[in-house]
Structure formats: C-alpha cells, structure tokens
Short mmCIF file of N, CA and C in Angstrom, two decimals:
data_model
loop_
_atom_site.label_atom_id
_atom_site.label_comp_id
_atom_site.label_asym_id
_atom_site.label_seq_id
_atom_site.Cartn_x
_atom_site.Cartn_y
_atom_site.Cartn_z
N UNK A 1 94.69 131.13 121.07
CA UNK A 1 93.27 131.12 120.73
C UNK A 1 92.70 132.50 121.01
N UNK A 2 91.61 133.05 120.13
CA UNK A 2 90.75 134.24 120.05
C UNK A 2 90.13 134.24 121.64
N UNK A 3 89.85 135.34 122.06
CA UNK A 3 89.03 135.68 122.86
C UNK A 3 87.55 135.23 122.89
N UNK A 4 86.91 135.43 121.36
CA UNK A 4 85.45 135.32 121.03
C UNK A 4 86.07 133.65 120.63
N UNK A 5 86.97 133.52 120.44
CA UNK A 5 86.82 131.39 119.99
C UNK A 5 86.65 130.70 121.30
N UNK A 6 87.39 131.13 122.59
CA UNK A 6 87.06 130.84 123.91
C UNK A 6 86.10 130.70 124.47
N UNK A 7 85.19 132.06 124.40
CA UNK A 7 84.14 131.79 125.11
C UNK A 7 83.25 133.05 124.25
N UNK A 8 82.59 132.41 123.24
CA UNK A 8 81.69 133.09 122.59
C UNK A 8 80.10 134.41 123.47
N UNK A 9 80.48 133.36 124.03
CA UNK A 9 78.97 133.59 125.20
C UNK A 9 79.32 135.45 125.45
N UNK A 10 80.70 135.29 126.49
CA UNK A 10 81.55 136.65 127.08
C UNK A 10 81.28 137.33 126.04
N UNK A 11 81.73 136.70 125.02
CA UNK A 11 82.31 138.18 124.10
C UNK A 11 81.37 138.95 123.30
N UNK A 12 80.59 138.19 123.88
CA UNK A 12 79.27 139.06 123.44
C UNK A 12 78.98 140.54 124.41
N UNK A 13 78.96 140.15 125.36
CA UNK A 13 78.87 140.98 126.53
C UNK A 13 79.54 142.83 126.24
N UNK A 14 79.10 143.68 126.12
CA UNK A 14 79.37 144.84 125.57
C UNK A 14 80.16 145.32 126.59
N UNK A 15 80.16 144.87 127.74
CA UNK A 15 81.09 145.31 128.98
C UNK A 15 81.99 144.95 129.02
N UNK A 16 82.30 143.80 128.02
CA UNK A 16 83.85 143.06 128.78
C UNK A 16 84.60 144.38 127.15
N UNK A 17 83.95 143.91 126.33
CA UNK A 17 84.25 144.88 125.11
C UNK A 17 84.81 146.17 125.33
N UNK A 18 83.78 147.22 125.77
CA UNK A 18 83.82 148.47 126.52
C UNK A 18 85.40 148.28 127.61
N UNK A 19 85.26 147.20 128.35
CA UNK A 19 86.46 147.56 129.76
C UNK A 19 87.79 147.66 128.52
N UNK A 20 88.00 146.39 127.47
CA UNK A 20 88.85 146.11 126.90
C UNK A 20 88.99 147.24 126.15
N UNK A 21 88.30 148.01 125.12
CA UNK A 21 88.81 149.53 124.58
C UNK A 21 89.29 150.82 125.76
N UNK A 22 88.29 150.57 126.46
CA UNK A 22 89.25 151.72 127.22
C UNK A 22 90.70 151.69 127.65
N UNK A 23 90.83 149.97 128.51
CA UNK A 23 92.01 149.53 128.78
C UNK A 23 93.38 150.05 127.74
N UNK A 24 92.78 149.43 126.84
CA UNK A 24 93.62 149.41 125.30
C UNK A 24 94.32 151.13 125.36
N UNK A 25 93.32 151.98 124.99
CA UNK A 25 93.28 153.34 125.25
C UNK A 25 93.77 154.05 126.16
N UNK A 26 93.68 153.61 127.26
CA UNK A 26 94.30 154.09 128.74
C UNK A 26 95.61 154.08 128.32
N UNK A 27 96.32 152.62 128.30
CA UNK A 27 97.73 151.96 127.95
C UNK A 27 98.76 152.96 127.29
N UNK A 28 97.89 152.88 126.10
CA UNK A 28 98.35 153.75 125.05
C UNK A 28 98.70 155.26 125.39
N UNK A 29 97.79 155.81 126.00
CA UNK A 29 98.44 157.21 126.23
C UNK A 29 99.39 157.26 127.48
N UNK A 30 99.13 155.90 128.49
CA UNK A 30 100.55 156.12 129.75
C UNK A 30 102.20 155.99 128.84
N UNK A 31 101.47 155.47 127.86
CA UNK A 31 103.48 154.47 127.14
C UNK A 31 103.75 156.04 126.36
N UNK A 32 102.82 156.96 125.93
CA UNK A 32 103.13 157.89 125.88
C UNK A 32 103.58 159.12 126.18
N UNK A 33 103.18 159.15 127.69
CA UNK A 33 103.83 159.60 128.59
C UNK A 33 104.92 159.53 129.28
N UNK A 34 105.20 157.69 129.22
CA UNK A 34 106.09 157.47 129.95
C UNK A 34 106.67 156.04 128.94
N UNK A 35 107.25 156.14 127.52
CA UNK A 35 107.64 155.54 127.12
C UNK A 35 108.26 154.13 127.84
N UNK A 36 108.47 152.74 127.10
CA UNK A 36 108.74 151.83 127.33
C UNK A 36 107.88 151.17 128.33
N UNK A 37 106.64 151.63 128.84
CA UNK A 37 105.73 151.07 129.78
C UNK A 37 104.97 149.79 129.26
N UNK A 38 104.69 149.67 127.86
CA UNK A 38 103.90 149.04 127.05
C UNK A 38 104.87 147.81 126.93
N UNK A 39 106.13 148.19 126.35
CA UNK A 39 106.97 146.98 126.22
C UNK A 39 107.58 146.68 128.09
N UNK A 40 108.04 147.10 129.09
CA UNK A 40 108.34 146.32 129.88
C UNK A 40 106.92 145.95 130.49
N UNK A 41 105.88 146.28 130.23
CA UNK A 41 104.88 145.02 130.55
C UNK A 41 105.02 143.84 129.83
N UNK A 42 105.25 144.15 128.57
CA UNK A 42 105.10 142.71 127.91
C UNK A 42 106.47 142.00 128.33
N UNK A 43 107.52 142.63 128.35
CA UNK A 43 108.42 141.92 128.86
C UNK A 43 108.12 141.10 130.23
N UNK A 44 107.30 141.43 130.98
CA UNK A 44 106.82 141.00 132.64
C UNK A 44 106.18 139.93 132.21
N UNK A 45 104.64 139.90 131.19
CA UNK A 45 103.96 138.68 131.21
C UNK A 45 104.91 138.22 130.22
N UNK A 46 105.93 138.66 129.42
CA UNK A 46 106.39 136.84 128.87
C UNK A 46 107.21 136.08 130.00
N UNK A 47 107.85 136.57 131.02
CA UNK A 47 108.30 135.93 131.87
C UNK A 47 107.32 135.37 132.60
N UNK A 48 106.25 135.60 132.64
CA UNK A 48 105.58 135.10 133.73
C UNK A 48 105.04 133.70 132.66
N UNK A 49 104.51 133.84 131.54
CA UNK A 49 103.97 133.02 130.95
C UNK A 49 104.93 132.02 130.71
N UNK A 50 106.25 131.94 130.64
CA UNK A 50 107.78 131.30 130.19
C UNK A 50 107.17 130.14 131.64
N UNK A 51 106.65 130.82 132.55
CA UNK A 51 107.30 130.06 134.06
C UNK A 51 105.57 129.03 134.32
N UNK A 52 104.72 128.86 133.28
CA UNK A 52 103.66 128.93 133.83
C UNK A 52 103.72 127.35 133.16
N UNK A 53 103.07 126.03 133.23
CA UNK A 53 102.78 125.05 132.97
C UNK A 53 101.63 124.62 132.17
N UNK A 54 101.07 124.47 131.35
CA UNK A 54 99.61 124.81 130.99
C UNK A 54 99.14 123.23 131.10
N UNK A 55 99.76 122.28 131.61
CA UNK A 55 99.63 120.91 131.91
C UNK A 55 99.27 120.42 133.20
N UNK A 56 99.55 121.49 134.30
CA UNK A 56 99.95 121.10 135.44
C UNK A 56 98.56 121.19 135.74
N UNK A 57 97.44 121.84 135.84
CA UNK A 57 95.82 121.98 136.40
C UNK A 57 95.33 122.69 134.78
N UNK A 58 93.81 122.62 135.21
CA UNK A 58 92.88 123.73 133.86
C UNK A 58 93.03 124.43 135.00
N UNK A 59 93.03 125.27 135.87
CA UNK A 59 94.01 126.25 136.32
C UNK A 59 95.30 126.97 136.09
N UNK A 60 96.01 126.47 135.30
CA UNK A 60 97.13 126.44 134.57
C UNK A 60 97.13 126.87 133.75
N UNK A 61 96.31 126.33 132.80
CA UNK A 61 96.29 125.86 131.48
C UNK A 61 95.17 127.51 131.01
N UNK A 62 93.96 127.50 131.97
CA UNK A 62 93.45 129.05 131.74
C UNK A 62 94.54 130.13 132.12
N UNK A 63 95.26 130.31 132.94
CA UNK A 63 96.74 131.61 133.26
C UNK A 63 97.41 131.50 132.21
N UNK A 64 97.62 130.69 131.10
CA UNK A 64 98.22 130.74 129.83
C UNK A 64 97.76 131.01 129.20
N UNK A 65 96.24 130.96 128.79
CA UNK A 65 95.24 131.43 127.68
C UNK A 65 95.41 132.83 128.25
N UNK A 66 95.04 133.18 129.61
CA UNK A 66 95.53 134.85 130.03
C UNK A 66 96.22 135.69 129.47
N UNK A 67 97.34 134.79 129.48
CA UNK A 67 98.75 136.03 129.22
C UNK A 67 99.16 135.56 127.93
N UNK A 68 98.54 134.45 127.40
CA UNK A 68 98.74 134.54 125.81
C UNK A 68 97.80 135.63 125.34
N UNK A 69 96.38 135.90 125.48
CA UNK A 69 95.82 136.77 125.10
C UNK A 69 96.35 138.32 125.54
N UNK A 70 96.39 138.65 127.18
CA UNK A 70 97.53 139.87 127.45
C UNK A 70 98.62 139.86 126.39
N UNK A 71 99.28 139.25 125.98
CA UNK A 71 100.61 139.21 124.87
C UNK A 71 100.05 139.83 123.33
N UNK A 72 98.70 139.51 123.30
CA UNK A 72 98.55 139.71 122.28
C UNK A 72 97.97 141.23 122.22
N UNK A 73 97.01 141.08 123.10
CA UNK A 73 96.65 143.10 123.27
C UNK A 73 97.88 143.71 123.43
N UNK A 74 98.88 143.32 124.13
CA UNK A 74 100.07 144.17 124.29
C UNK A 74 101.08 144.56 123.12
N UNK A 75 100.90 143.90 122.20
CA UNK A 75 101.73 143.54 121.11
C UNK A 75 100.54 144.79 119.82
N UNK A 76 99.79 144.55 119.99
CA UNK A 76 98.77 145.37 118.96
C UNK A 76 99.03 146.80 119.78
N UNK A 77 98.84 146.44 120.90
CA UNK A 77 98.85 148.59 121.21
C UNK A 77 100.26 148.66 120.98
N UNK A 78 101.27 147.70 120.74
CA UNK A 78 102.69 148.41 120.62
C UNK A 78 102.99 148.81 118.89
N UNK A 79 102.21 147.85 118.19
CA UNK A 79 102.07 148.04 117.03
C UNK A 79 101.45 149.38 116.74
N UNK A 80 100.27 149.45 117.24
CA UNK A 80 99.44 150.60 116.67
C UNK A 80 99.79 151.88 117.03
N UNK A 81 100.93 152.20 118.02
CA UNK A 81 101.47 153.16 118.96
C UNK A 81 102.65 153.55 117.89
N UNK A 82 103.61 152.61 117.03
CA UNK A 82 104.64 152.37 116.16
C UNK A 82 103.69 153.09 114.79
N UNK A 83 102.76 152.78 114.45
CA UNK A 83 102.36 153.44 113.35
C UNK A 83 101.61 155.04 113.41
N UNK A 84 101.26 155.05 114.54
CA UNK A 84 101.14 157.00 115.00
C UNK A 84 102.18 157.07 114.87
N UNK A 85 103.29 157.25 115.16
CA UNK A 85 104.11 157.94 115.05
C UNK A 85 104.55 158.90 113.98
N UNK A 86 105.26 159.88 113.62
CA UNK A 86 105.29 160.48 112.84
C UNK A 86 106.65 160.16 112.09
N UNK A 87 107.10 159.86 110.79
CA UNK A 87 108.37 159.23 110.32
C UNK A 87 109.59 160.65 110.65
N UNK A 88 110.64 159.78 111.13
CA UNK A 88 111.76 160.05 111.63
C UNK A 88 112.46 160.74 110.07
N UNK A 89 112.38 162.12 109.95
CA UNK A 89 113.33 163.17 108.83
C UNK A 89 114.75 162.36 108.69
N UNK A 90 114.93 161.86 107.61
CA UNK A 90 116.27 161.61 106.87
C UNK A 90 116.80 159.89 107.55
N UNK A 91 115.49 159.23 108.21
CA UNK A 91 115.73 157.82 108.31
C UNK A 91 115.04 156.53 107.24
#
C-alpha cells in the first residue's frame, strides 16, 4: 500500500515530504561513494521483513507496511541510480 493511501492526513504534511527527498538524495550519493550500500540495505530489510508476522499484533502488521514501503524507496533510488549511469562502450 501507498504511503498517501495509508494515511492521507501525513502525507500531506510538507515535512514528512521534505525529510523523505532529502533522505532519498542523501542515499543516493553515499551508494555512490560507496557502491552496493543501497542494495545491501535492501538486502537487510528484506530479511527483516521475511522474519516479521503481519498477523501476530497491528504492531506487526504496521513494521510490515514499514519495510514494505522502505523496499519500495529502496528499490526506486536503485532504479533511478541504474539510469544515471552512463552506458557501458561496446555492451
């Protein structure tokens, strides 16, 4: 589920917006510095999300909406990081 389908109210909020572009932004230039940072995060929350119950409490069940949404920012800055790039001569 969307961020703004969750909780419409938040996502209004220009701050949570604002923290989330910079975040995004930040990310992006560490995995550039220090390649594979972007993917062994995501590798970290899918394990964590693999281990999580979304049945067991709405405690639960919100730590999965978490790191399903983390999965998904993580997956777009890995995407959008894949298309800067500049194409590889004679591949």
């Amino acid at each position: 589920m969307a961020f703004d389908q969750a909780n419409p109210e938040l996502s209004k909020d220009p701050r949570i917006g604002a923290c989330v572009y910079l975040f995004h932004g930040l990310l992006q230039r560490l995995d550039q510095q220090q390649p594979g940072l972007i993917a062994g995060m995501t590798e970290g929350v899918l394990r964590d999300r693999a281990a999580m119950n979304p049945e067991a409490s709405a405690s639960a069940a919100h730590g999965c909406e978490i790191a399903d949404e983390a999965l998904r920012m993580l997956r777009l800055m890995s995407a959008q990081l894949k298309l800067a790039q500049p194409p590889v001569p004679g591949a």
